[in-house]
mmCIF file of C-alpha atoms in Angstrom:
data_model
loop_
_atom_site.group_PDB
_atom_site.id
_atom_site.type_symbol
_atom_site.label_atom_id
_atom_site.label_comp_id
_atom_site.label_asym_id
_atom_site.label_seq_id
_atom_site.Cartn_x
_atom_site.Cartn_y
_atom_site.Cartn_z
ATOM 1 C CA MET A 1 2.964 -40.642 95.121
ATOM 2 C CA GLU A 2 0.904 -41.060 92.335
ATOM 3 C CA SER A 3 -0.470 -37.770 93.221
ATOM 4 C CA LEU A 4 2.907 -35.800 92.515
ATOM 5 C CA GLN A 5 3.278 -37.869 88.700
ATOM 6 C CA LEU A 6 -0.104 -36.706 87.649
ATOM 7 C CA GLN A 7 0.499 -33.490 88.653
ATOM 8 C CA LEU A 8 4.307 -33.404 86.932
ATOM 9 C CA ALA A 9 2.409 -35.071 83.636
ATOM 10 C CA GLY A 10 0.148 -31.674 83.757
ATOM 11 C CA LEU A 11 3.268 -29.592 84.160
ATOM 12 C CA ILE A 12 4.827 -31.678 81.076
ATOM 13 C CA VAL A 13 1.958 -31.021 78.656
ATOM 14 C CA GLU A 14 1.592 -27.207 79.754
ATOM 15 C CA SER A 15 5.889 -26.816 79.149
ATOM 16 C CA VAL A 16 5.379 -28.673 75.987
ATOM 17 C CA GLN A 17 2.291 -27.127 74.447
ATOM 18 C CA GLU A 18 3.784 -23.666 75.366
ATOM 19 C CA ILE A 19 6.989 -24.215 73.805
ATOM 20 C CA PHE A 20 5.826 -25.874 70.845
ATOM 21 C CA SER A 21 3.289 -22.886 70.533
ATOM 22 C CA ALA A 22 5.940 -20.019 70.933
ATOM 23 C CA TYR A 23 9.030 -21.442 69.274
ATOM 24 C CA LEU A 24 7.790 -24.343 66.848
ATOM 25 C CA PHE A 25 4.251 -22.520 66.011
ATOM 26 C CA ILE A 26 3.151 -26.719 66.287
ATOM 27 C CA ASP A 27 0.144 -27.774 68.041
ATOM 28 C CA ALA A 28 1.256 -30.717 70.389
ATOM 29 C CA VAL A 29 -1.546 -32.699 71.345
ATOM 30 C CA PRO A 30 -0.937 -34.719 74.681
ATOM 31 C CA GLY A 31 -1.339 -38.573 74.716
ATOM 32 C CA PRO A 32 -1.008 -41.178 77.058
ATOM 33 C CA VAL A 33 0.831 -40.627 80.223
ATOM 34 C CA LYS A 34 3.074 -43.645 81.650
ATOM 35 C CA ILE A 35 3.727 -43.491 85.366
ATOM 36 C CA SER A 36 5.979 -45.528 87.116
ATOM 37 C CA ALA A 37 5.334 -47.447 90.472
ATOM 38 C CA LEU A 38 7.102 -47.120 93.905
ATOM 39 C CA GLY A 39 9.618 -49.864 93.946
ATOM 40 C CA GLU A 40 9.890 -50.420 90.026
ATOM 41 C CA VAL A 41 13.382 -50.509 88.745
ATOM 42 C CA TYR A 42 13.917 -47.439 86.609
ATOM 43 C CA ILE A 43 15.532 -47.806 83.152
ATOM 44 C CA PRO A 44 15.956 -45.021 81.273
ATOM 45 C CA PRO A 45 14.274 -45.031 77.457
ATOM 46 C CA LYS A 46 16.129 -46.393 74.696
ATOM 47 C CA THR A 47 15.370 -44.082 71.651
ATOM 48 C CA GLU A 48 16.732 -43.039 68.669
ATOM 49 C CA VAL A 49 17.081 -39.656 69.944
ATOM 50 C CA LEU A 50 17.337 -38.926 73.549
ATOM 51 C CA ALA A 51 17.926 -35.272 75.069
ATOM 52 C CA MET A 52 18.355 -35.222 78.798
ATOM 53 C CA VAL A 53 18.472 -31.594 81.305
ATOM 54 C CA SER A 54 19.118 -32.827 85.081
ATOM 55 C CA TYR A 55 17.197 -31.052 88.112
ATOM 56 C CA HIS A 56 19.082 -30.293 91.354
ATOM 57 C CA GLY A 57 18.088 -28.831 94.510
ATOM 58 C CA ALA A 58 14.755 -29.063 95.700
ATOM 59 C CA PHE A 59 13.678 -31.429 93.024
ATOM 60 C CA ASP A 60 16.467 -33.908 92.132
ATOM 61 C CA GLY A 61 15.914 -35.850 88.790
ATOM 62 C CA GLY A 62 15.935 -34.749 85.068
ATOM 63 C CA MET A 63 13.971 -34.231 82.180
ATOM 64 C CA HIS A 64 14.301 -36.574 79.057
ATOM 65 C CA LEU A 65 12.972 -35.591 75.508
ATOM 66 C CA ALA A 66 12.532 -38.546 73.182
ATOM 67 C CA SER A 67 11.678 -39.268 69.577
ATOM 68 C CA PRO A 68 12.747 -41.146 66.590
ATOM 69 C CA GLU A 69 15.348 -39.493 64.529
ATOM 70 C CA TYR A 70 13.031 -38.158 61.810
ATOM 71 C CA VAL A 71 10.846 -36.636 64.557
ATOM 72 C CA ALA A 72 14.259 -34.698 65.943
ATOM 73 C CA CYS A 73 15.480 -33.882 62.946
ATOM 74 C CA LYS A 74 11.899 -32.024 61.858
ATOM 75 C CA LEU A 75 11.582 -30.343 65.251
ATOM 76 C CA SER A 76 15.147 -29.232 65.410
ATOM 77 C CA GLY A 77 14.844 -27.972 61.633
ATOM 78 C CA VAL A 78 11.793 -26.084 62.560
ATOM 79 C CA PHE A 79 13.593 -24.833 65.863
ATOM 80 C CA ALA A 80 16.688 -23.671 64.208
ATOM 81 C CA GLY A 81 14.794 -22.335 60.727
ATOM 82 C CA VAL A 82 16.555 -24.814 58.541
ATOM 83 C CA GLU A 83 15.605 -28.029 56.839
ATOM 84 C CA LEU A 84 17.427 -30.865 58.406
ATOM 85 C CA GLU A 85 17.081 -34.504 56.646
ATOM 86 C CA THR A 86 20.149 -35.921 58.910
ATOM 87 C CA LEU A 87 20.660 -35.744 62.609
ATOM 88 C CA ASN A 88 23.882 -33.356 62.649
ATOM 89 C CA ALA A 89 25.396 -31.584 65.250
ATOM 90 C CA GLU A 90 23.290 -28.623 64.843
ATOM 91 C CA ALA A 91 20.276 -30.656 65.003
ATOM 92 C CA CYS A 92 21.627 -32.165 68.010
ATOM 93 C CA ASP A 93 22.094 -28.623 69.734
ATOM 94 C CA ALA A 94 18.563 -27.555 68.457
ATOM 95 C CA PHE A 95 16.964 -30.614 70.084
ATOM 96 C CA GLY A 96 19.009 -30.322 73.293
ATOM 97 C CA GLU A 97 17.980 -26.896 73.698
ATOM 98 C CA LEU A 98 14.363 -27.845 72.865
ATOM 99 C CA ALA A 99 14.823 -30.236 75.939
ATOM 100 C CA ASN A 100 16.279 -27.466 77.785
ATOM 101 C CA LEU A 101 13.316 -25.064 77.449
ATOM 102 C CA ILE A 102 10.749 -27.728 78.253
ATOM 103 C CA ALA A 103 12.750 -28.396 81.521
ATOM 104 C CA GLY A 104 12.872 -24.838 82.302
ATOM 105 C CA GLY A 105 9.298 -24.576 81.877
ATOM 106 C CA VAL A 106 8.883 -27.473 84.234
ATOM 107 C CA GLN A 107 11.178 -25.987 86.645
ATOM 108 C CA THR A 108 9.909 -22.476 86.921
ATOM 109 C CA ARG A 109 6.093 -24.058 87.355
ATOM 110 C CA LEU A 110 7.798 -26.198 90.432
ATOM 111 C CA MET A 111 9.244 -23.630 92.068
ATOM 112 C CA GLU A 112 6.463 -20.938 91.403
ATOM 113 C CA HIS A 113 3.307 -22.637 91.539
ATOM 114 C CA HIS A 114 4.157 -25.551 93.881
ATOM 115 C CA GLY A 115 6.024 -23.524 96.504
ATOM 116 C CA LEU A 116 9.253 -25.807 95.500
ATOM 117 C CA GLY A 117 12.587 -23.973 96.800
ATOM 118 C CA GLU A 118 15.562 -23.452 94.285
ATOM 119 C CA ILE A 119 15.878 -25.851 91.394
ATOM 120 C CA THR A 120 18.652 -25.529 89.183
ATOM 121 C CA LEU A 121 19.303 -27.508 85.680
ATOM 122 C CA THR A 122 22.219 -28.652 83.634
ATOM 123 C CA PRO A 123 23.156 -27.859 80.418
ATOM 124 C CA PRO A 124 21.411 -30.790 77.795
ATOM 125 C CA THR A 125 22.947 -33.354 76.312
ATOM 126 C CA VAL A 126 21.816 -35.295 73.416
ATOM 127 C CA SER A 127 22.463 -39.197 72.827
ATOM 128 C CA VAL A 128 21.588 -41.269 69.802
ATOM 129 C CA ASN A 129 21.135 -44.843 68.609
ATOM 130 C CA GLY A 130 19.750 -46.137 71.929
ATOM 131 C CA GLN A 131 22.764 -45.003 73.650
ATOM 132 C CA VAL A 132 22.391 -43.180 76.912
ATOM 133 C CA ASN A 133 24.503 -40.702 78.818
ATOM 134 C CA GLY A 134 24.920 -40.926 82.323
ATOM 135 C CA ILE A 135 24.365 -43.278 85.347
ATOM 136 C CA TYR A 136 20.875 -43.547 86.801
ATOM 137 C CA ARG A 137 19.566 -44.760 90.169
ATOM 138 C CA GLU A 138 17.333 -47.645 89.933
ATOM 139 C CA ASP A 139 14.601 -45.817 92.543
ATOM 140 C CA LEU A 140 14.028 -43.139 90.278
ATOM 141 C CA LEU A 141 10.078 -42.296 89.704
ATOM 142 C CA SER A 142 9.356 -41.329 86.366
ATOM 143 C CA VAL A 143 6.376 -39.868 84.361
ATOM 144 C CA GLN A 144 6.488 -40.370 80.513
ATOM 145 C CA GLN A 145 3.822 -37.833 78.644
ATOM 146 C CA TYR A 146 3.406 -38.865 75.358
ATOM 147 C CA PHE A 147 2.488 -36.360 72.546
ATOM 148 C CA LYS A 148 1.271 -36.411 68.942
ATOM 149 C CA PHE A 149 1.691 -33.618 66.303
ATOM 150 C CA ALA A 150 1.691 -32.953 62.543
ATOM 151 C CA GLY A 151 5.599 -34.127 62.574
ATOM 152 C CA GLY A 152 5.150 -37.341 64.211
ATOM 153 C CA LEU A 153 5.160 -38.942 67.844
ATOM 154 C CA MET A 154 7.522 -38.176 71.054
ATOM 155 C CA PHE A 155 7.356 -38.340 74.538
ATOM 156 C CA ALA A 156 9.183 -36.003 77.525
ATOM 157 C CA GLU A 157 9.814 -37.663 80.539
ATOM 158 C CA CYS A 158 10.407 -36.332 83.730
ATOM 159 C CA PHE A 159 11.985 -38.547 86.373
ATOM 160 C CA PHE A 160 12.946 -37.899 89.875
ATOM 161 C CA ILE A 161 14.199 -39.036 93.486
ATOM 162 C CA PRO A 162 11.108 -39.874 95.411
ATOM 163 C CA PRO A 163 10.993 -37.319 98.445
ATOM 164 C CA ILE A 164 12.092 -39.279 101.927
ATOM 165 C CA ASN A 165 8.705 -39.473 103.703
ATOM 166 C CA GLU A 166 7.391 -41.411 100.250
ATOM 167 C CA SER A 167 10.333 -43.541 99.465
ATOM 168 C CA THR A 168 8.877 -46.664 101.617
ATOM 169 C CA PRO A 169 5.578 -47.886 101.201
ATOM 170 C CA SER A 170 3.540 -47.514 104.414
ATOM 171 C CA ASN A 171 2.442 -50.839 106.170
#
């Protein structure tokens, strides 16, 4: 399973770097990656700002974009073309759309380059102040890929339901 998670970390890096370069004109430097273990109870990240997009179909799970508020304001402001000092509705929308673009980049790579079937995305949601929108399964696996850039630190996390043939450890 770790092989799939390492592949996902690479897809996250490709997608984040592509979106940051094309839309924000910012270099995102990948940092550490955190991979959950099979059997570990999944707990969604608690961070100041958390955007989420769900995947359904051939790959069930989702993508989180997580950061401190000041980073979300900076990224959202650059993306929206305005200076944002507080996390208002416009900033939340922009941060959610960044998560949607990153999730879409991973979705496309999974479908086109890794032979998975149709994967659909939900619209993004954004929660703040450590709140989490939604109910999560405890058996989800996850990959958190951290990034550093001129404006600060953030991470993108891909979480997913383990494939049936991988959900139980072999004896």
